[in-house]
mmCIF file with all atom_site columns, C-alpha atoms in Angstrom:
data_model
loop_
_atom_site.group_PDB
_atom_site.id
_atom_site.type_symbol
_atom_site.label_atom_id
_atom_site.label_alt_id
_atom_site.label_comp_id
_atom_site.label_asym_id
_atom_site.label_entity_id
_atom_site.label_seq_id
_atom_site.pdbx_PDB_ins_code
_atom_site.Cartn_x
_atom_site.Cartn_y
_atom_site.Cartn_z
_atom_site.occupancy
_atom_site.B_iso_or_equiv
_atom_site.pdbx_formal_charge
_atom_site.auth_seq_id
_atom_site.auth_comp_id
_atom_site.auth_asym_id
_atom_site.auth_atom_id
_atom_site.pdbx_PDB_model_num
ATOM 1   C CA . MET V 1 1   ? -0.903  -21.328 -3.044  1.00 48.00 ? 1   MET V CA 1
ATOM 2   C CA . LYS V 1 2   ? -1.763  -17.659 -3.127  1.00 72.00 ? 2   LYS V CA 1
ATOM 3   C CA . TYR V 1 3   ? -4.805  -18.014 -0.860  1.00 72.00 ? 3   TYR V CA 1
ATOM 4   C CA . ARG V 1 4   ? -5.065  -19.257 2.708   1.00 78.00 ? 4   ARG V CA 1
ATOM 5   C CA . GLY V 1 5   ? -7.240  -22.278 2.024   1.00 79.00 ? 5   GLY V CA 1
ATOM 6   C CA . VAL V 1 6   ? -7.169  -25.988 2.757   1.00 83.00 ? 6   VAL V CA 1
ATOM 7   C CA . GLN V 1 7   ? -8.215  -28.357 -0.018  1.00 85.00 ? 7   GLN V CA 1
ATOM 8   C CA . VAL V 1 8   ? -10.602 -30.930 1.409   1.00 87.00 ? 8   VAL V CA 1
ATOM 9   C CA . GLU V 1 9   ? -11.690 -32.857 -1.686  1.00 90.00 ? 9   GLU V CA 1
ATOM 10  C CA . GLN V 1 10  ? -11.207 -32.993 -5.459  1.00 91.00 ? 10  GLN V CA 1
ATOM 11  C CA . SER V 1 11  ? -13.559 -34.898 -7.724  1.00 91.00 ? 11  SER V CA 1
ATOM 12  C CA . TYR V 1 12  ? -14.052 -35.153 -11.480 1.00 92.00 ? 12  TYR V CA 1
ATOM 13  C CA . ILE V 1 13  ? -17.624 -34.493 -12.558 1.00 89.00 ? 13  ILE V CA 1
ATOM 14  C CA . ASP V 1 14  ? -16.914 -35.421 -16.203 1.00 90.00 ? 14  ASP V CA 1
ATOM 15  C CA . ASP V 1 15  ? -14.045 -35.106 -18.701 1.00 89.00 ? 15  ASP V CA 1
ATOM 16  C CA . THR V 1 16  ? -14.137 -31.288 -18.760 1.00 86.00 ? 16  THR V CA 1
ATOM 17  C CA . ARG V 1 17  ? -15.232 -30.341 -15.239 1.00 85.00 ? 17  ARG V CA 1
ATOM 18  C CA . ILE V 1 18  ? -13.569 -30.679 -11.832 1.00 87.00 ? 18  ILE V CA 1
ATOM 19  C CA . MET V 1 19  ? -15.056 -29.956 -8.424  1.00 87.00 ? 19  MET V CA 1
ATOM 20  C CA . PHE V 1 20  ? -12.822 -28.806 -5.573  1.00 85.00 ? 20  PHE V CA 1
ATOM 21  C CA . LYS V 1 21  ? -13.918 -28.563 -1.971  1.00 86.00 ? 21  LYS V CA 1
ATOM 22  C CA . VAL V 1 22  ? -11.747 -26.018 -0.209  1.00 84.00 ? 22  VAL V CA 1
ATOM 23  C CA . VAL V 1 23  ? -12.056 -24.368 3.195   1.00 84.00 ? 23  VAL V CA 1
ATOM 24  C CA . PHE V 1 24  ? -11.277 -20.650 2.794   1.00 80.00 ? 24  PHE V CA 1
ATOM 25  C CA . PRO V 1 25  ? -11.389 -17.842 5.318   1.00 81.00 ? 25  PRO V CA 1
ATOM 26  C CA . LEU V 1 26  ? -14.261 -15.544 4.341   1.00 77.00 ? 26  LEU V CA 1
ATOM 27  C CA . ASN V 1 27  ? -11.816 -12.648 3.973   1.00 74.00 ? 27  ASN V CA 1
ATOM 28  C CA . GLU V 1 28  ? -10.070 -14.389 1.057   1.00 73.00 ? 28  GLU V CA 1
ATOM 29  C CA . ILE V 1 29  ? -13.338 -14.891 -0.813  1.00 73.00 ? 29  ILE V CA 1
ATOM 30  C CA . ILE V 1 30  ? -14.628 -11.362 -0.268  1.00 69.00 ? 30  ILE V CA 1
ATOM 31  C CA . VAL V 1 31  ? -11.447 -9.542  -1.254  1.00 66.00 ? 31  VAL V CA 1
ATOM 32  C CA . THR V 1 32  ? -10.245 -11.113 -4.509  1.00 72.00 ? 32  THR V CA 1
ATOM 33  C CA . PHE V 1 33  ? -11.044 -14.791 -4.981  1.00 75.00 ? 33  PHE V CA 1
ATOM 34  C CA . PHE V 1 34  ? -14.362 -14.421 -6.832  1.00 75.00 ? 34  PHE V CA 1
ATOM 35  C CA . ASP V 1 35  ? -13.000 -11.846 -9.305  1.00 77.00 ? 35  ASP V CA 1
ATOM 36  C CA . GLU V 1 36  ? -9.914  -13.911 -9.997  1.00 81.00 ? 36  GLU V CA 1
ATOM 37  C CA . LEU V 1 37  ? -11.953 -17.112 -10.440 1.00 80.00 ? 37  LEU V CA 1
ATOM 38  C CA . LYS V 1 38  ? -14.126 -15.435 -13.069 1.00 82.00 ? 38  LYS V CA 1
ATOM 39  C CA . SER V 1 39  ? -11.159 -13.956 -14.949 1.00 85.00 ? 39  SER V CA 1
ATOM 40  C CA . VAL V 1 40  ? -9.144  -17.215 -14.964 1.00 85.00 ? 40  VAL V CA 1
ATOM 41  C CA . THR V 1 41  ? -12.069 -19.321 -16.178 1.00 85.00 ? 41  THR V CA 1
ATOM 42  C CA . SER V 1 42  ? -13.334 -16.708 -18.682 1.00 85.00 ? 42  SER V CA 1
ATOM 43  C CA . GLY V 1 43  ? -16.564 -16.408 -16.719 1.00 80.00 ? 43  GLY V CA 1
ATOM 44  C CA . TYR V 1 44  ? -17.387 -20.135 -16.740 1.00 83.00 ? 44  TYR V CA 1
ATOM 45  C CA . GLY V 1 45  ? -16.170 -20.947 -13.246 1.00 80.00 ? 45  GLY V CA 1
ATOM 46  C CA . SER V 1 46  ? -18.592 -20.753 -10.371 1.00 79.00 ? 46  SER V CA 1
ATOM 47  C CA . PHE V 1 47  ? -18.499 -21.452 -6.692  1.00 77.00 ? 47  PHE V CA 1
ATOM 48  C CA . ASP V 1 48  ? -20.952 -22.205 -3.947  1.00 78.00 ? 48  ASP V CA 1
ATOM 49  C CA . TYR V 1 49  ? -20.193 -21.707 -0.304  1.00 78.00 ? 49  TYR V CA 1
ATOM 50  C CA . GLU V 1 50  ? -21.534 -22.572 3.103   1.00 82.00 ? 50  GLU V CA 1
ATOM 51  C CA . ASP V 1 51  ? -20.522 -21.397 6.544   1.00 82.00 ? 51  ASP V CA 1
ATOM 52  C CA . TYR V 1 52  ? -17.778 -23.568 8.026   1.00 81.00 ? 52  TYR V CA 1
ATOM 53  C CA . GLY V 1 53  ? -17.751 -21.838 11.398  1.00 82.00 ? 53  GLY V CA 1
ATOM 54  C CA . TYR V 1 54  ? -15.229 -19.722 13.224  1.00 84.00 ? 54  TYR V CA 1
ATOM 55  C CA . LYS V 1 55  ? -11.541 -20.558 13.523  1.00 82.00 ? 55  LYS V CA 1
ATOM 56  C CA . THR V 1 56  ? -8.751  -18.673 15.217  1.00 84.00 ? 56  THR V CA 1
ATOM 57  C CA . GLY V 1 57  ? -6.226  -16.981 12.979  1.00 82.00 ? 57  GLY V CA 1
ATOM 58  C CA . SER V 1 58  ? -2.937  -15.152 13.360  1.00 87.00 ? 58  SER V CA 1
ATOM 59  C CA . LEU V 1 59  ? -3.917  -11.581 12.546  1.00 90.00 ? 59  LEU V CA 1
ATOM 60  C CA . VAL V 1 60  ? -1.943  -8.411  13.192  1.00 93.00 ? 60  VAL V CA 1
ATOM 61  C CA . LYS V 1 61  ? -2.863  -4.751  12.982  1.00 94.00 ? 61  LYS V CA 1
ATOM 62  C CA . LEU V 1 62  ? -1.211  -2.963  10.053  1.00 94.00 ? 62  LEU V CA 1
ATOM 63  C CA . ASP V 1 63  ? -0.862  0.820   10.417  1.00 94.00 ? 63  ASP V CA 1
ATOM 64  C CA . ILE V 1 64  ? 0.071   3.190   7.598   1.00 93.00 ? 64  ILE V CA 1
ATOM 65  C CA . TYR V 1 65  ? 1.984   6.366   8.468   1.00 94.00 ? 65  TYR V CA 1
ATOM 66  C CA . VAL V 1 66  ? 2.254   9.358   6.140   1.00 92.00 ? 66  VAL V CA 1
ATOM 67  C CA . HIS V 1 67  ? 4.791   11.909  7.406   1.00 89.00 ? 67  HIS V CA 1
ATOM 68  C CA . ASN V 1 68  ? 4.669   10.307  10.900  1.00 88.00 ? 68  ASN V CA 1
ATOM 69  C CA . VAL V 1 69  ? 0.863   10.547  11.155  1.00 89.00 ? 69  VAL V CA 1
ATOM 70  C CA . VAL V 1 70  ? -1.284  7.391   11.240  1.00 92.00 ? 70  VAL V CA 1
ATOM 71  C CA . ILE V 1 71  ? -3.922  7.236   8.494   1.00 90.00 ? 71  ILE V CA 1
ATOM 72  C CA . GLU V 1 72  ? -6.779  5.558   10.371  1.00 90.00 ? 72  GLU V CA 1
ATOM 73  C CA . GLU V 1 73  ? -8.724  4.799   7.172   1.00 89.00 ? 73  GLU V CA 1
ATOM 74  C CA . LEU V 1 74  ? -5.924  2.503   5.977   1.00 89.00 ? 74  LEU V CA 1
ATOM 75  C CA . THR V 1 75  ? -5.446  0.620   9.263   1.00 91.00 ? 75  THR V CA 1
ATOM 76  C CA . SER V 1 76  ? -6.411  -3.016  8.763   1.00 89.00 ? 76  SER V CA 1
ATOM 77  C CA . LEU V 1 77  ? -6.140  -6.510  10.208  1.00 90.00 ? 77  LEU V CA 1
ATOM 78  C CA . VAL V 1 78  ? -3.961  -8.716  8.029   1.00 88.00 ? 78  VAL V CA 1
ATOM 79  C CA . HIS V 1 79  ? -2.843  -12.323 8.319   1.00 88.00 ? 79  HIS V CA 1
ATOM 80  C CA . VAL V 1 80  ? 0.753   -12.728 9.505   1.00 90.00 ? 80  VAL V CA 1
ATOM 81  C CA . THR V 1 81  ? 1.851   -14.435 6.281   1.00 87.00 ? 81  THR V CA 1
ATOM 82  C CA . LYS V 1 82  ? 0.648   -11.544 4.101   1.00 87.00 ? 82  LYS V CA 1
ATOM 83  C CA . VAL V 1 83  ? 1.395   -8.510  6.248   1.00 91.00 ? 83  VAL V CA 1
ATOM 84  C CA . GLU V 1 84  ? 4.720   -7.504  4.677   1.00 93.00 ? 84  GLU V CA 1
ATOM 85  C CA . ASP V 1 85  ? 3.427   -7.813  1.124   1.00 91.00 ? 85  ASP V CA 1
ATOM 86  C CA . ARG V 1 86  ? 0.277   -5.870  1.965   1.00 90.00 ? 86  ARG V CA 1
ATOM 87  C CA . GLY V 1 87  ? 2.260   -3.136  3.737   1.00 93.00 ? 87  GLY V CA 1
ATOM 88  C CA . ARG V 1 88  ? 4.659   -2.762  0.807   1.00 94.00 ? 88  ARG V CA 1
ATOM 89  C CA . GLU V 1 89  ? 1.756   -2.720  -1.658  1.00 92.00 ? 89  GLU V CA 1
ATOM 90  C CA . LEU V 1 90  ? -0.088  0.026   0.244   1.00 93.00 ? 90  LEU V CA 1
ATOM 91  C CA . CYS V 1 91  ? 3.065   2.153   0.525   1.00 93.00 ? 91  CYS V CA 1
ATOM 92  C CA . LEU V 1 92  ? 3.730   1.894   -3.207  1.00 94.00 ? 92  LEU V CA 1
ATOM 93  C CA . LYS V 1 93  ? 0.138   2.753   -4.114  1.00 93.00 ? 93  LYS V CA 1
ATOM 94  C CA . LEU V 1 94  ? 0.165   5.756   -1.797  1.00 92.00 ? 94  LEU V CA 1
ATOM 95  C CA . LYS V 1 95  ? 3.435   6.940   -3.298  1.00 92.00 ? 95  LYS V CA 1
ATOM 96  C CA . GLU V 1 96  ? 1.850   6.797   -6.770  1.00 91.00 ? 96  GLU V CA 1
ATOM 97  C CA . HIS V 1 97  ? -1.291  8.699   -5.793  1.00 90.00 ? 97  HIS V CA 1
ATOM 98  C CA . LEU V 1 98  ? -0.160  11.254  -3.200  1.00 88.00 ? 98  LEU V CA 1
ATOM 99  C CA . SER V 1 99  ? 1.044   14.576  -4.528  1.00 85.00 ? 99  SER V CA 1
ATOM 100 C CA . ARG V 1 100 ? 4.588   15.804  -4.026  1.00 84.00 ? 100 ARG V CA 1
ATOM 101 C CA . GLN V 1 101 ? 5.154   18.604  -1.530  1.00 84.00 ? 101 GLN V CA 1
ATOM 102 C CA . GLN V 1 102 ? 7.781   21.290  -1.024  1.00 79.00 ? 102 GLN V CA 1
ATOM 103 C CA . PHE V 1 103 ? 9.483   18.919  1.437   1.00 80.00 ? 103 PHE V CA 1
ATOM 104 C CA . GLU V 1 104 ? 10.473  15.250  1.398   1.00 84.00 ? 104 GLU V CA 1
ATOM 105 C CA . TYR V 1 105 ? 8.231   12.895  3.382   1.00 88.00 ? 105 TYR V CA 1
ATOM 106 C CA . THR V 1 106 ? 7.945   9.175   4.066   1.00 91.00 ? 106 THR V CA 1
ATOM 107 C CA . ILE V 1 107 ? 5.144   6.654   3.805   1.00 93.00 ? 107 ILE V CA 1
ATOM 108 C CA . ARG V 1 108 ? 5.614   3.703   6.158   1.00 95.00 ? 108 ARG V CA 1
ATOM 109 C CA . ALA V 1 109 ? 3.768   0.533   7.121   1.00 95.00 ? 109 ALA V CA 1
ATOM 110 C CA . ALA V 1 110 ? 4.071   -0.646  10.716  1.00 95.00 ? 110 ALA V CA 1
ATOM 111 C CA . ILE V 1 111 ? 3.121   -3.526  12.988  1.00 93.00 ? 111 ILE V CA 1
ATOM 112 C CA . ASN V 1 112 ? 3.120   -2.609  16.690  1.00 89.00 ? 112 ASN V CA 1
ATOM 113 C CA . GLN V 1 113 ? 5.280   0.487   16.053  1.00 87.00 ? 113 GLN V CA 1
ATOM 114 C CA . ARG V 1 114 ? 7.820   -1.638  14.124  1.00 92.00 ? 114 ARG V CA 1
ATOM 115 C CA . PHE V 1 115 ? 8.172   -0.419  10.553  1.00 94.00 ? 115 PHE V CA 1
ATOM 116 C CA . ILE V 1 116 ? 8.151   -3.105  7.865   1.00 94.00 ? 116 ILE V CA 1
ATOM 117 C CA . ALA V 1 117 ? 7.952   -1.059  4.648   1.00 93.00 ? 117 ALA V CA 1
ATOM 118 C CA . LYS V 1 118 ? 8.986   2.453   3.659   1.00 94.00 ? 118 LYS V CA 1
ATOM 119 C CA . GLU V 1 119 ? 8.670   4.673   0.606   1.00 93.00 ? 119 GLU V CA 1
ATOM 120 C CA . THR V 1 120 ? 10.020  8.208   0.283   1.00 91.00 ? 120 THR V CA 1
ATOM 121 C CA . VAL V 1 121 ? 8.336   10.921  -1.760  1.00 89.00 ? 121 VAL V CA 1
ATOM 122 C CA . LYS V 1 122 ? 10.911  13.391  -3.016  1.00 88.00 ? 122 LYS V CA 1
ATOM 123 C CA . ALA V 1 123 ? 10.462  17.147  -2.639  1.00 81.00 ? 123 ALA V CA 1
ATOM 124 C CA . TYR V 1 124 ? 9.959   19.622  -5.421  1.00 78.00 ? 124 TYR V CA 1
ATOM 125 C CA . ARG V 1 125 ? 13.205  21.373  -6.273  1.00 75.00 ? 125 ARG V CA 1
ATOM 126 C CA . LYS V 1 126 ? 13.600  24.913  -7.460  1.00 72.00 ? 126 LYS V CA 1
ATOM 127 C CA . ASP V 1 127 ? 16.795  26.054  -9.120  1.00 73.00 ? 127 ASP V CA 1
ATOM 128 C CA . VAL V 1 128 ? 17.722  28.836  -6.705  1.00 69.00 ? 128 VAL V CA 1
ATOM 129 C CA . THR V 1 129 ? 21.128  29.304  -8.332  1.00 71.00 ? 129 THR V CA 1
ATOM 130 C CA . ALA V 1 130 ? 19.724  30.179  -11.776 1.00 71.00 ? 130 ALA V CA 1
ATOM 131 C CA . ARG V 1 131 ? 20.247  33.890  -11.181 1.00 74.00 ? 131 ARG V CA 1
ATOM 132 C CA . VAL V 1 132 ? 23.933  33.440  -10.408 1.00 73.00 ? 132 VAL V CA 1
ATOM 133 C CA . LYS V 1 133 ? 26.154  33.237  -13.488 1.00 70.00 ? 133 LYS V CA 1
ATOM 134 C CA . SER V 1 134 ? 27.890  29.895  -13.856 1.00 65.00 ? 134 SER V CA 1
ATOM 135 C CA . GLY V 1 135 ? 31.445  29.863  -12.613 1.00 65.00 ? 135 GLY V CA 1
ATOM 136 C CA . HIS V 1 136 ? 31.041  33.154  -10.757 1.00 69.00 ? 136 HIS V CA 1
ATOM 137 C CA . ASP V 1 137 ? 30.515  33.734  -7.080  1.00 76.00 ? 137 ASP V CA 1
ATOM 138 C CA . MET V 1 138 ? 30.578  30.183  -5.691  1.00 79.00 ? 138 MET V CA 1
ATOM 139 C CA . ALA V 1 139 ? 30.055  31.560  -2.173  1.00 82.00 ? 139 ALA V CA 1
ATOM 140 C CA . ARG V 1 140 ? 26.727  33.079  -3.292  1.00 80.00 ? 140 ARG V CA 1
ATOM 141 C CA . LYS V 1 141 ? 25.598  29.749  -4.795  1.00 82.00 ? 141 LYS V CA 1
ATOM 142 C CA . LYS V 1 142 ? 26.490  27.929  -1.598  1.00 83.00 ? 142 LYS V CA 1
ATOM 143 C CA . LEU V 1 143 ? 24.606  30.501  0.487   1.00 83.00 ? 143 LEU V CA 1
ATOM 144 C CA . LEU V 1 144 ? 21.466  30.156  -1.663  1.00 82.00 ? 144 LEU V CA 1
ATOM 145 C CA . LEU V 1 145 ? 21.570  26.344  -1.497  1.00 82.00 ? 145 LEU V CA 1
ATOM 146 C CA . ASP V 1 146 ? 22.073  26.435  2.292   1.00 85.00 ? 146 ASP V CA 1
ATOM 147 C CA . ARG V 1 147 ? 19.080  28.742  2.681   1.00 84.00 ? 147 ARG V CA 1
ATOM 148 C CA . GLN V 1 148 ? 16.975  26.395  0.593   1.00 81.00 ? 148 GLN V CA 1
ATOM 149 C CA . LYS V 1 149 ? 18.100  23.438  2.712   1.00 80.00 ? 149 LYS V CA 1
ATOM 150 C CA . GLU V 1 150 ? 17.168  25.266  5.936   1.00 81.00 ? 150 GLU V CA 1
ATOM 151 C CA . GLY V 1 151 ? 13.737  26.153  4.569   1.00 80.00 ? 151 GLY V CA 1
ATOM 152 C CA . LYS V 1 152 ? 13.073  22.549  3.542   1.00 75.00 ? 152 LYS V CA 1
ATOM 153 C CA . ALA V 1 153 ? 14.094  21.339  7.011   1.00 76.00 ? 153 ALA V CA 1
ATOM 154 C CA . ARG V 1 154 ? 11.685  23.826  8.616   1.00 74.00 ? 154 ARG V CA 1
ATOM 155 C CA . LEU V 1 155 ? 8.884   22.704  6.282   1.00 71.00 ? 155 LEU V CA 1
ATOM 156 C CA . ARG V 1 156 ? 9.609   19.066  7.063   1.00 69.00 ? 156 ARG V CA 1
ATOM 157 C CA . LEU V 1 157 ? 9.029   19.751  10.772  1.00 67.00 ? 157 LEU V CA 1
ATOM 158 C CA . ALA V 1 158 ? 5.905   21.892  10.386  1.00 71.00 ? 158 ALA V CA 1
ATOM 159 C CA . GLY V 1 159 ? 4.446   20.645  7.093   1.00 72.00 ? 159 GLY V CA 1
ATOM 160 C CA . LYS V 1 160 ? 1.423   18.411  6.760   1.00 79.00 ? 160 LYS V CA 1
ATOM 161 C CA . VAL V 1 161 ? 0.605   16.052  3.915   1.00 80.00 ? 161 VAL V CA 1
ATOM 162 C CA . PRO V 1 162 ? -3.081  16.118  2.928   1.00 78.00 ? 162 PRO V CA 1
ATOM 163 C CA . VAL V 1 163 ? -4.552  12.678  2.183   1.00 84.00 ? 163 VAL V CA 1
ATOM 164 C CA . LYS V 1 164 ? -7.761  13.193  0.216   1.00 82.00 ? 164 LYS V CA 1
ATOM 165 C CA . LYS V 1 165 ? -10.696 10.772  0.133   1.00 86.00 ? 165 LYS V CA 1
ATOM 166 C CA . ASP V 1 166 ? -10.326 10.081  -3.590  1.00 85.00 ? 166 ASP V CA 1
ATOM 167 C CA . VAL V 1 167 ? -6.697  9.037   -2.990  1.00 85.00 ? 167 VAL V CA 1
ATOM 168 C CA . LEU V 1 168 ? -7.859  6.627   -0.284  1.00 83.00 ? 168 LEU V CA 1
ATOM 169 C CA . MET V 1 169 ? -10.456 5.141   -2.650  1.00 85.00 ? 169 MET V CA 1
ATOM 170 C CA . LYS V 1 170 ? -7.833  4.626   -5.371  1.00 85.00 ? 170 LYS V CA 1
ATOM 171 C CA . VAL V 1 171 ? -5.446  2.979   -2.916  1.00 83.00 ? 171 VAL V CA 1
ATOM 172 C CA . LEU V 1 172 ? -8.064  0.648   -1.435  1.00 79.00 ? 172 LEU V CA 1
ATOM 173 C CA . ARG V 1 173 ? -9.357  -0.419  -4.844  1.00 77.00 ? 173 ARG V CA 1
ATOM 174 C CA . LYS V 1 174 ? -7.666  -3.590  -6.036  1.00 62.00 ? 174 LYS V CA 1
#
């Protein structure tokens, strides 16, 4: 089952309708269950709920790092069984929506400083050897490429990756 719920009862109302009684954590219902129920049943499915009380759960804090800086807006509490999938999903979405920089940077998901998912955003590349004629002056080509490599390394240390609010909204939207 995709959701963290416990089926309590199943009864047939008539030949075409079934009633399930399931105990779900409220988080599962709020995030995606209602939307998925409506789409699967073409809008005919409905659900009613009542408070079942509090229960303890195994939750962990999931941090998202962009270029070794924690993005507080994306920090969340996630159930232990779903933490790796959620971390990987957030990293992939961020990789899609964040812009490339002049340097390579990483997007990582972590639990208690232990990284569980990683995506790398590649740097822009400029052809610095275009001015040098092909086949001529290999030492000059090597020098230009080494200079570019040094500059990228310096940018990697000092550079910052801006994470805009509209990117956060796109990532958090399901």
